[in-house]
Amino acid sequence: PDWNPSLWSETFEDLVDDGGELDYGDSWTLNFNYSQTEQVSKEERKKGWKQYLLLIFFIFRCANCRRTWPSGRVNVLFRYRLRGRRGNVIMRPFGQACRRCHDVFLLPGFSKEIMKAALRKLCSKIRKNCYNEDEGDTPRDMVKKWTKPHETDLCEACEAGICTQRDD
């Protein structure tokens, strides 16, 4: 699947509105910022912004040469806050470059199943940090699979300085 921000927004809305993931009577929205960094300034922290970096498994496909490769290190950065009765989530997916073409970072597409699991983990963090709820037994991994060693020169999150070699 290709990168589809509207599907992420719809899935988040379904989980929040119909799925009861954030059942506190507040209004939550999901937006995207493709230049967002992991740096949360002192001023932003004062305004209630928190962040969550999630690692997800995905199979990339180069639009140019059609080569595919698996990655167990797809980084997705979420920034979120609740002010009054309005919650806002800002999401940034990080891409990877094709080893053969090496020209542009490709954004990941995810199956609806992986998307829901990722957003449920995000909702668990929001419940903990915005509503003081226990995280409970949320799944630790998003489909763990063996992949080749990490190639930092092909990783957009490495270039941004936020990729880690540890599990979250």
XYZ file of C-alpha atoms in Angstrom:
168
model
C 0.000 0.000 0.000
C 1.028 3.591 -0.606
C 1.231 6.385 1.974
C -2.359 7.513 2.579
C -2.807 10.275 5.196
C -6.594 10.409 4.794
C -6.820 6.708 5.705
C -4.799 7.417 8.875
C -7.172 10.290 9.750
C -10.280 8.175 9.102
C -8.902 5.255 11.108
C -7.999 7.554 14.026
C -11.469 9.124 13.901
C -13.111 5.673 13.881
C -11.061 4.492 16.865
C -11.752 7.661 18.856
C -15.409 8.209 17.942
C -16.737 4.682 17.451
C -14.065 2.504 19.026
C -14.065 4.184 22.435
C -10.261 4.446 22.532
C -10.414 7.980 24.015
C -13.860 7.893 25.597
C -13.644 11.030 27.742
C -15.978 13.362 25.843
C -13.130 15.382 24.324
C -12.698 16.123 20.624
C -9.477 14.735 19.059
C -8.009 15.408 15.601
C -5.062 13.946 13.696
C -2.936 16.183 11.449
C 0.376 15.743 9.622
C 3.629 17.706 9.647
C 6.353 16.283 7.407
C 9.061 18.542 8.837
C 8.309 17.925 12.525
C 11.378 17.134 14.632
C 11.701 15.305 17.912
C 12.661 18.532 19.670
C 9.861 19.770 21.916
C 10.783 23.275 23.038
C 10.338 24.521 26.588
C 7.525 26.751 25.315
C 5.798 23.792 23.624
C 6.105 21.700 26.799
C 4.496 24.550 28.746
C 1.623 24.404 26.267
C 1.192 20.696 27.032
C 2.810 19.045 24.002
C 4.118 15.506 24.488
C 5.576 13.104 21.962
C 5.755 9.430 21.184
C 8.133 7.703 18.739
C 6.823 4.391 17.440
C 8.722 1.749 15.442
C 6.687 -0.304 12.983
C 7.458 -3.129 10.522
C 6.755 -2.369 6.865
C 7.692 -3.563 3.387
C 8.773 -0.678 1.146
C 8.443 -0.610 -2.638
C 10.457 1.790 -4.776
C 8.232 3.712 -7.191
C 11.145 4.040 -9.605
C 12.695 0.560 -9.934
C 9.913 -1.476 -8.198
C 12.431 -3.082 -5.801
C 10.906 -4.111 -2.442
C 12.549 -4.498 0.956
C 11.345 -5.148 4.505
C 12.143 -2.816 7.367
C 11.579 -3.413 11.040
C 12.548 0.195 11.741
C 9.896 2.441 10.247
C 9.793 5.438 12.584
C 6.549 7.322 13.155
C 6.689 10.417 15.367
C 3.525 11.594 17.118
C 3.188 14.873 18.990
C 0.000 15.349 20.998
C -1.720 17.507 23.596
C -5.078 18.073 25.246
C -6.148 21.671 25.887
C -9.539 22.200 27.384
C -11.814 19.723 25.637
C -9.777 19.614 22.405
C -7.024 17.128 21.701
C -4.627 17.413 18.804
C -2.220 14.833 17.385
C 0.444 15.727 14.824
C 2.021 12.801 13.011
C 5.192 12.501 10.968
C 6.139 9.273 9.217
C 9.799 8.825 8.293
C 10.748 7.197 5.020
C 13.591 5.167 3.617
C 15.508 5.417 0.356
C 15.927 2.607 -2.136
C 19.412 1.048 -2.074
C 19.449 0.956 -5.888
C 17.964 4.391 -6.735
C 19.030 6.178 -3.551
C 17.460 9.467 -4.689
C 14.439 10.170 -2.491
C 12.968 9.018 0.830
C 9.841 6.959 0.226
C 6.997 7.362 2.710
C 5.643 4.105 4.109
C 2.171 2.785 3.449
C 0.606 0.487 6.008
C -2.140 -2.085 6.059
C -5.282 -1.034 7.925
C -4.448 -3.682 10.546
C -0.987 -2.206 11.280
C -2.452 1.307 11.204
C -5.082 0.408 13.820
C -2.493 -1.280 16.050
C -0.203 1.776 15.837
C -3.040 4.187 16.621
C -4.194 2.021 19.542
C -0.678 2.255 20.992
C -0.817 6.034 20.524
C -4.222 6.171 22.250
C -2.771 4.179 25.141
C -0.010 6.816 25.531
C -2.605 9.605 25.348
C -4.750 7.929 28.035
C -1.670 7.602 30.261
C -0.255 11.105 29.724
C -3.422 13.180 29.281
C -5.934 11.308 31.457
C -3.605 9.673 34.036
C -4.861 6.229 33.113
C -2.757 3.086 33.466
C -1.319 1.883 30.142
C -2.424 -1.650 30.896
C -1.492 -4.520 28.625
C -0.934 -2.863 25.266
C 0.884 -4.980 22.696
C 4.624 -4.219 22.730
C 5.378 -4.919 19.087
C 3.825 -4.207 15.711
C 4.503 -7.522 13.976
C 8.161 -8.186 14.680
C 10.082 -9.754 11.836
C 13.728 -10.323 11.115
C 15.182 -7.843 8.648
C 18.681 -7.149 7.339
C 20.983 -4.875 9.338
C 19.857 -1.266 9.505
C 21.285 0.971 6.764
C 21.599 4.410 8.319
C 22.435 6.173 5.052
C 19.038 5.106 3.625
C 16.998 6.067 6.716
C 15.296 9.465 6.935
C 14.927 9.144 10.728
C 18.707 8.590 11.035
C 19.300 11.696 8.940
C 16.980 13.601 11.314
C 18.874 12.195 14.320
C 15.954 10.360 15.918
C 16.301 6.741 14.798
C 17.271 4.390 17.579
C 18.652 0.885 17.531
C 16.582 -0.156 20.529
C 12.937 -1.184 20.901
C 10.522 1.378 22.351
